[in-house]
Amino acid sequence: MYYPNTASNNPINVTVSITNNGSDTLRFKLADERMFSLDFSANDIKNTKVKPTQYLTERRSSKNSIYYRDITIESGETYSFVENVKNYIDFETPSIYYLQLDFYPDLYKSKNVKITSNRLSLDIRPAPIVSTASALPVENETESVLKPEAISPDKVVEQTIIARQKSLWNQFFLYMDLEEMLKRNSETARRYRNAGADERRRMLDAYKADLMQEKIDHDVVTRPSKFVIEKTAYSQTDGTVTVKEWFKYPNFTEVKRYVYNIRQRDGIWQIYNYTVTNIGTE
């Protein structure tokens, strides 16, 4: 989750990768202070360019020496490093931004040659306020604040299903990206994108309440009598967990196969989508 907070409290870390796709050796200079080798730019949804941070402006206008290293990468090799975008751009307002990077092989001050990256979309959300603290998930028995842990994708799904079996709604929502779940409906997604910050919060609260009352998305809130995790597959950022679930009714048991889509943000896996296949009855 990205908010318009400080660079240290809520960083936006982007991996910069320089790949030699040619046949010849690639050589370039890389400044110890990366701001003298690259530059981030961002535009909001109105195509207004976001201003740079004051620190960046002051640092680049100084007359101090620039220390750098000569980097050499051979054909097919990649050199990567991570940069915090908030050291470059001052995100003051929640919005959807479009981010791009320019890399200067001969350093920024010369600006003779530059290589432009692909464009990324970035969602800066309204910063949490103190009054919403009471809405944090709370453990029913201990009343202590629940915090998501860096557990594996299969454990995320397992704990979510068990929480539903026990009607522990706080735990059920703990590893769920409600915003993405809400946007599974195209019409709701359109309204959400066009809504302001306050209206978005109201929509999320209403969506959460409807789930708890089982008014919508019955497949994900119906309580299974038992389940088995069949398969887990994931990369560093995305994955799926396949689960076979049984739903017991008075005269029969319905069997379904769920595929939960998961992704990792800041070390925490979250469920953001799912599909269901009816297997049959027993």
Short mmCIF file of C-alpha atoms in Angstrom, two decimals:
data_model
loop_
_atom_site.label_atom_id
_atom_site.label_comp_id
_atom_site.label_asym_id
_atom_site.label_seq_id
_atom_site.Cartn_x
_atom_site.Cartn_y
_atom_site.Cartn_z
CA MET A 1 0.00 0.00 0.00
CA TYR A 2 1.44 3.37 -1.01
CA TYR A 3 0.49 6.59 0.76
CA PRO A 4 1.70 10.22 0.43
CA ASN A 5 3.95 9.76 3.48
CA THR A 6 7.69 10.28 3.83
CA ALA A 7 10.21 8.28 1.84
CA SER A 8 11.47 6.46 4.93
CA ASN A 9 8.05 5.60 6.42
CA ASN A 10 6.37 4.45 3.23
CA PRO A 11 8.94 3.92 0.45
CA ILE A 12 8.10 3.12 -3.15
CA ASN A 13 10.93 0.80 -4.14
CA VAL A 14 11.44 0.13 -7.83
CA THR A 15 13.89 -2.36 -9.27
CA VAL A 16 15.99 -0.80 -12.05
CA SER A 17 17.46 -3.36 -14.44
CA ILE A 18 19.94 -2.55 -17.21
CA THR A 19 20.23 -5.41 -19.70
CA ASN A 20 22.72 -5.76 -22.52
CA ASN A 21 20.62 -7.10 -25.40
CA GLY A 22 23.35 -6.46 -27.96
CA SER A 23 26.37 -8.50 -29.00
CA ASP A 24 29.01 -6.01 -27.86
CA THR A 25 30.19 -5.20 -24.35
CA LEU A 26 28.15 -2.42 -22.72
CA ARG A 27 29.92 0.19 -20.59
CA PHE A 28 28.39 3.02 -18.57
CA LYS A 29 28.98 5.20 -15.51
CA LEU A 30 26.92 4.64 -12.37
CA ALA A 31 26.99 7.38 -9.73
CA ASP A 32 27.25 6.45 -6.07
CA GLU A 33 24.30 8.78 -5.57
CA ARG A 34 21.92 7.29 -8.13
CA MET A 35 20.17 10.64 -8.70
CA PHE A 36 23.17 11.60 -10.87
CA SER A 37 22.63 8.58 -13.12
CA LEU A 38 18.87 8.45 -13.43
CA ASP A 39 15.72 10.49 -13.14
CA PHE A 40 12.12 9.51 -12.35
CA SER A 41 9.16 11.43 -13.72
CA ALA A 42 5.46 10.97 -12.97
CA ASN A 43 2.18 12.33 -14.31
CA ASP A 44 -1.21 12.03 -12.63
CA ILE A 45 -4.42 10.95 -14.36
CA LYS A 46 -4.91 14.55 -15.57
CA ASN A 47 -1.47 14.33 -17.22
CA THR A 48 -0.06 16.91 -14.80
CA LYS A 49 3.62 16.40 -14.09
CA VAL A 50 4.51 15.88 -10.43
CA LYS A 51 7.21 18.12 -9.01
CA PRO A 52 10.54 16.69 -7.80
CA THR A 53 11.48 16.62 -4.13
CA GLN A 54 13.24 19.66 -2.70
CA TYR A 55 16.18 17.50 -1.64
CA LEU A 56 16.67 16.28 -5.21
CA THR A 57 16.59 19.82 -6.61
CA GLU A 58 19.05 21.12 -4.03
CA ARG A 59 21.41 18.19 -4.43
CA ARG A 60 21.55 18.42 -8.22
CA SER A 61 22.15 22.17 -8.12
CA SER A 62 25.12 21.83 -5.79
CA LYS A 63 28.68 22.01 -7.11
CA ASN A 64 29.97 19.02 -5.18
CA SER A 65 31.96 16.34 -6.97
CA ILE A 66 30.07 13.35 -8.37
CA TYR A 67 31.60 9.99 -7.53
CA TYR A 68 30.86 7.12 -9.85
CA ARG A 69 31.95 3.67 -10.95
CA ASP A 70 32.55 2.36 -14.45
CA ILE A 71 30.25 -0.62 -15.01
CA THR A 72 30.77 -3.25 -17.70
CA ILE A 73 28.19 -5.88 -18.65
CA GLU A 74 28.56 -8.47 -21.36
CA SER A 75 25.95 -9.60 -23.88
CA GLY A 76 22.92 -11.13 -22.13
CA GLU A 77 23.94 -9.86 -18.68
CA THR A 78 21.80 -7.61 -16.44
CA TYR A 79 22.81 -5.13 -13.76
CA SER A 80 20.04 -4.35 -11.23
CA PHE A 81 19.55 -2.16 -8.20
CA VAL A 82 16.61 -0.79 -6.18
CA GLU A 83 15.67 2.88 -5.86
CA ASN A 84 13.09 4.62 -3.68
CA VAL A 85 10.98 6.77 -6.02
CA LYS A 86 9.97 9.06 -3.16
CA ASN A 87 13.52 10.36 -3.02
CA TYR A 88 12.90 11.77 -6.49
CA ILE A 89 9.22 12.70 -6.68
CA ASP A 90 7.03 14.50 -4.16
CA PHE A 91 3.70 12.64 -4.07
CA GLU A 92 1.45 15.02 -2.14
CA THR A 93 -1.99 13.94 -3.38
CA PRO A 94 -3.62 10.49 -3.59
CA SER A 95 -4.12 9.56 -7.23
CA ILE A 96 -3.15 7.11 -9.93
CA TYR A 97 0.23 8.09 -11.37
CA TYR A 98 2.18 6.98 -14.40
CA LEU A 99 5.86 6.55 -13.65
CA GLN A 100 8.83 6.51 -16.03
CA LEU A 101 12.59 6.49 -15.66
CA ASP A 102 15.39 8.05 -17.72
CA PHE A 103 18.84 6.52 -17.35
CA TYR A 104 21.95 8.56 -18.27
CA PRO A 105 24.95 6.34 -19.14
CA ASP A 106 27.30 9.36 -18.95
CA LEU A 107 25.72 10.85 -15.79
CA TYR A 108 22.81 13.25 -15.35
CA LYS A 109 24.73 16.50 -15.52
CA SER A 110 25.93 15.87 -19.04
CA LYS A 111 22.49 14.66 -20.19
CA ASN A 112 23.85 13.88 -23.65
CA VAL A 113 22.35 10.42 -23.94
CA LYS A 114 19.47 8.89 -22.08
CA ILE A 115 17.59 5.59 -22.12
CA THR A 116 13.89 5.69 -21.27
CA SER A 117 12.20 2.83 -19.41
CA ASN A 118 8.77 1.30 -19.78
CA ARG A 119 5.93 3.08 -17.98
CA LEU A 120 4.46 1.84 -14.70
CA SER A 121 1.14 2.73 -13.10
CA LEU A 122 1.19 3.64 -9.42
CA ASP A 123 -1.76 3.96 -7.04
CA ILE A 124 -1.17 6.40 -4.16
CA ARG A 125 -3.98 6.00 -1.64
CA PRO A 126 -5.20 8.39 1.07
CA ALA A 127 -3.08 8.09 4.19
CA PRO A 128 -4.74 6.24 7.09
CA ILE A 129 -6.03 8.57 9.77
CA VAL A 130 -6.21 8.03 13.51
CA SER A 131 -10.01 7.78 13.52
CA THR A 132 -9.86 4.59 11.46
CA ALA A 133 -7.67 2.78 13.98
CA SER A 134 -10.73 1.23 15.65
CA ALA A 135 -11.56 -0.46 12.35
CA LEU A 136 -8.39 -2.56 12.41
CA PRO A 137 -9.01 -6.30 12.73
CA VAL A 138 -9.09 -7.40 16.36
CA GLU A 139 -8.67 -10.89 17.76
CA ASN A 140 -12.04 -11.87 19.24
CA GLU A 141 -10.71 -13.39 22.44
CA THR A 142 -7.69 -11.27 23.29
CA GLU A 143 -8.82 -7.93 21.78
CA SER A 144 -5.27 -7.45 20.49
CA VAL A 145 -4.73 -5.88 17.09
CA LEU A 146 -4.29 -8.45 14.36
CA LYS A 147 -1.40 -7.93 11.98
CA PRO A 148 -0.76 -9.97 8.83
CA GLU A 149 2.39 -12.06 8.96
CA ALA A 150 4.87 -13.02 6.26
CA ILE A 151 3.52 -16.56 5.88
CA SER A 152 3.48 -18.71 2.74
CA PRO A 153 0.67 -18.47 0.15
CA ASP A 154 -0.84 -21.85 1.09
CA LYS A 155 -0.93 -20.82 4.76
CA VAL A 156 -2.63 -17.55 3.81
CA VAL A 157 -5.42 -19.43 2.04
CA GLU A 158 -5.61 -22.08 4.77
CA GLN A 159 -5.99 -19.50 7.54
CA THR A 160 -8.58 -17.56 5.53
CA ILE A 161 -10.76 -20.64 4.99
CA ILE A 162 -10.45 -21.76 8.63
CA ALA A 163 -11.42 -18.25 9.75
CA ARG A 164 -14.57 -18.52 7.62
CA GLN A 165 -15.36 -21.96 9.06
CA LYS A 166 -15.21 -20.44 12.55
CA SER A 167 -17.02 -17.20 11.55
CA LEU A 168 -14.00 -15.13 12.58
CA TRP A 169 -14.51 -12.26 10.16
CA ASN A 170 -11.53 -10.18 11.28
CA GLN A 171 -9.18 -13.07 10.52
CA PHE A 172 -11.08 -13.82 7.31
CA PHE A 173 -10.36 -10.33 5.94
CA LEU A 174 -6.79 -10.20 7.25
CA TYR A 175 -5.13 -11.56 4.09
CA MET A 176 -7.69 -10.35 1.57
CA ASP A 177 -7.27 -7.40 -0.78
CA LEU A 178 -10.83 -6.12 -0.48
CA GLU A 179 -10.30 -3.33 -2.98
CA GLU A 180 -9.34 -5.77 -5.73
CA MET A 181 -12.10 -8.18 -4.73
CA LEU A 182 -14.65 -5.37 -4.98
CA LYS A 183 -13.38 -4.46 -8.45
CA ARG A 184 -14.08 -7.97 -9.78
CA ASN A 185 -17.45 -6.55 -10.82
CA SER A 186 -16.85 -4.30 -13.83
CA GLU A 187 -19.63 -1.82 -13.04
CA THR A 188 -18.55 -1.53 -9.40
CA ALA A 189 -14.94 -1.14 -10.55
CA ARG A 190 -15.94 1.76 -12.81
CA ARG A 191 -17.79 3.51 -9.97
CA TYR A 192 -14.87 2.92 -7.63
CA ARG A 193 -12.31 4.39 -10.04
CA ASN A 194 -14.44 7.52 -10.49
CA ALA A 195 -15.12 7.95 -6.77
CA GLY A 196 -13.31 10.25 -4.36
CA ALA A 197 -11.41 9.05 -1.29
CA ASP A 198 -14.39 9.26 1.11
CA GLU A 199 -16.75 7.52 -1.29
CA ARG A 200 -14.19 4.76 -1.88
CA ARG A 201 -14.00 4.12 1.86
CA ARG A 202 -17.79 3.94 2.06
CA MET A 203 -17.89 1.49 -0.86
CA LEU A 204 -15.30 -0.74 0.80
CA ASP A 205 -17.18 -0.65 4.13
CA ALA A 206 -20.44 -1.54 2.37
CA TYR A 207 -18.76 -4.34 0.42
CA LYS A 208 -17.31 -5.77 3.62
CA ALA A 209 -20.71 -5.60 5.36
CA ASP A 210 -22.42 -7.33 2.44
CA LEU A 211 -19.86 -10.13 2.54
CA MET A 212 -20.44 -10.65 6.25
CA GLN A 213 -24.19 -10.85 5.64
CA GLU A 214 -23.58 -13.21 2.70
CA LYS A 215 -25.47 -10.95 0.31
CA ILE A 216 -22.81 -11.09 -2.42
CA ASP A 217 -19.92 -13.24 -3.67
CA HIS A 218 -21.50 -16.36 -2.17
CA ASP A 219 -18.73 -18.61 -3.46
CA VAL A 220 -16.09 -16.96 -1.31
CA VAL A 221 -18.18 -16.54 1.86
CA THR A 222 -20.07 -19.84 1.91
CA ARG A 223 -18.68 -21.93 4.77
CA PRO A 224 -17.07 -25.25 3.70
CA SER A 225 -17.40 -28.30 5.92
CA LYS A 226 -13.88 -29.41 4.94
CA PHE A 227 -11.16 -28.59 2.44
CA VAL A 228 -7.86 -29.87 1.03
CA ILE A 229 -5.13 -27.75 -0.54
CA GLU A 230 -4.22 -29.55 -3.76
CA LYS A 231 -1.58 -27.34 -5.35
CA THR A 232 0.40 -24.18 -4.68
CA ALA A 233 2.39 -22.40 -7.39
CA TYR A 234 3.97 -18.99 -7.10
CA SER A 235 6.82 -16.73 -8.18
CA GLN A 236 8.34 -13.92 -6.13
CA THR A 237 5.25 -11.74 -6.54
CA ASP A 238 2.27 -13.73 -7.86
CA GLY A 239 0.79 -17.16 -7.56
CA THR A 240 -2.20 -19.46 -7.21
CA VAL A 241 -3.44 -21.87 -4.55
CA THR A 242 -5.82 -24.63 -5.68
CA VAL A 243 -8.19 -25.96 -3.04
CA LYS A 244 -10.86 -28.68 -3.10
CA GLU A 245 -13.75 -27.75 -0.82
CA TRP A 246 -16.83 -29.62 0.42
CA PHE A 247 -20.14 -27.91 1.28
CA LYS A 248 -22.56 -30.01 3.29
CA TYR A 249 -26.33 -29.67 2.82
CA PRO A 250 -29.16 -31.74 4.41
CA ASN A 251 -29.41 -34.29 1.60
CA PHE A 252 -26.09 -34.03 -0.24
CA THR A 253 -22.56 -32.61 -0.20
CA GLU A 254 -21.42 -30.30 -2.98
CA VAL A 255 -17.78 -30.41 -4.09
CA LYS A 256 -16.01 -27.47 -5.72
CA ARG A 257 -12.46 -26.61 -6.77
CA TYR A 258 -11.25 -23.10 -5.99
CA VAL A 259 -8.22 -21.39 -7.49
CA TYR A 260 -7.23 -18.42 -5.32
CA ASN A 261 -5.09 -15.75 -6.97
CA ILE A 262 -2.51 -14.28 -4.61
CA ARG A 263 0.19 -11.66 -4.81
CA GLN A 264 2.84 -10.27 -2.52
CA ARG A 265 3.08 -6.67 -1.34
CA ASP A 266 5.71 -5.58 1.15
CA GLY A 267 6.40 -9.21 2.09
CA ILE A 268 2.72 -10.09 2.76
CA TRP A 269 0.70 -12.39 0.51
CA GLN A 270 -2.92 -11.39 -0.19
CA ILE A 271 -5.88 -13.00 -1.94
CA TYR A 272 -7.14 -10.66 -4.66
CA ASN A 273 -9.24 -12.90 -6.93
CA TYR A 274 -10.57 -16.43 -7.28
CA THR A 275 -12.31 -18.82 -9.68
CA VAL A 276 -14.61 -21.73 -8.88
CA THR A 277 -15.32 -24.98 -10.72
CA ASN A 278 -18.19 -27.30 -9.73
CA ILE A 279 -16.93 -30.88 -9.44
CA GLY A 280 -20.18 -32.61 -8.45
CA THR A 281 -22.01 -33.96 -5.42
CA GLU A 282 -21.51 -36.79 -2.96
#
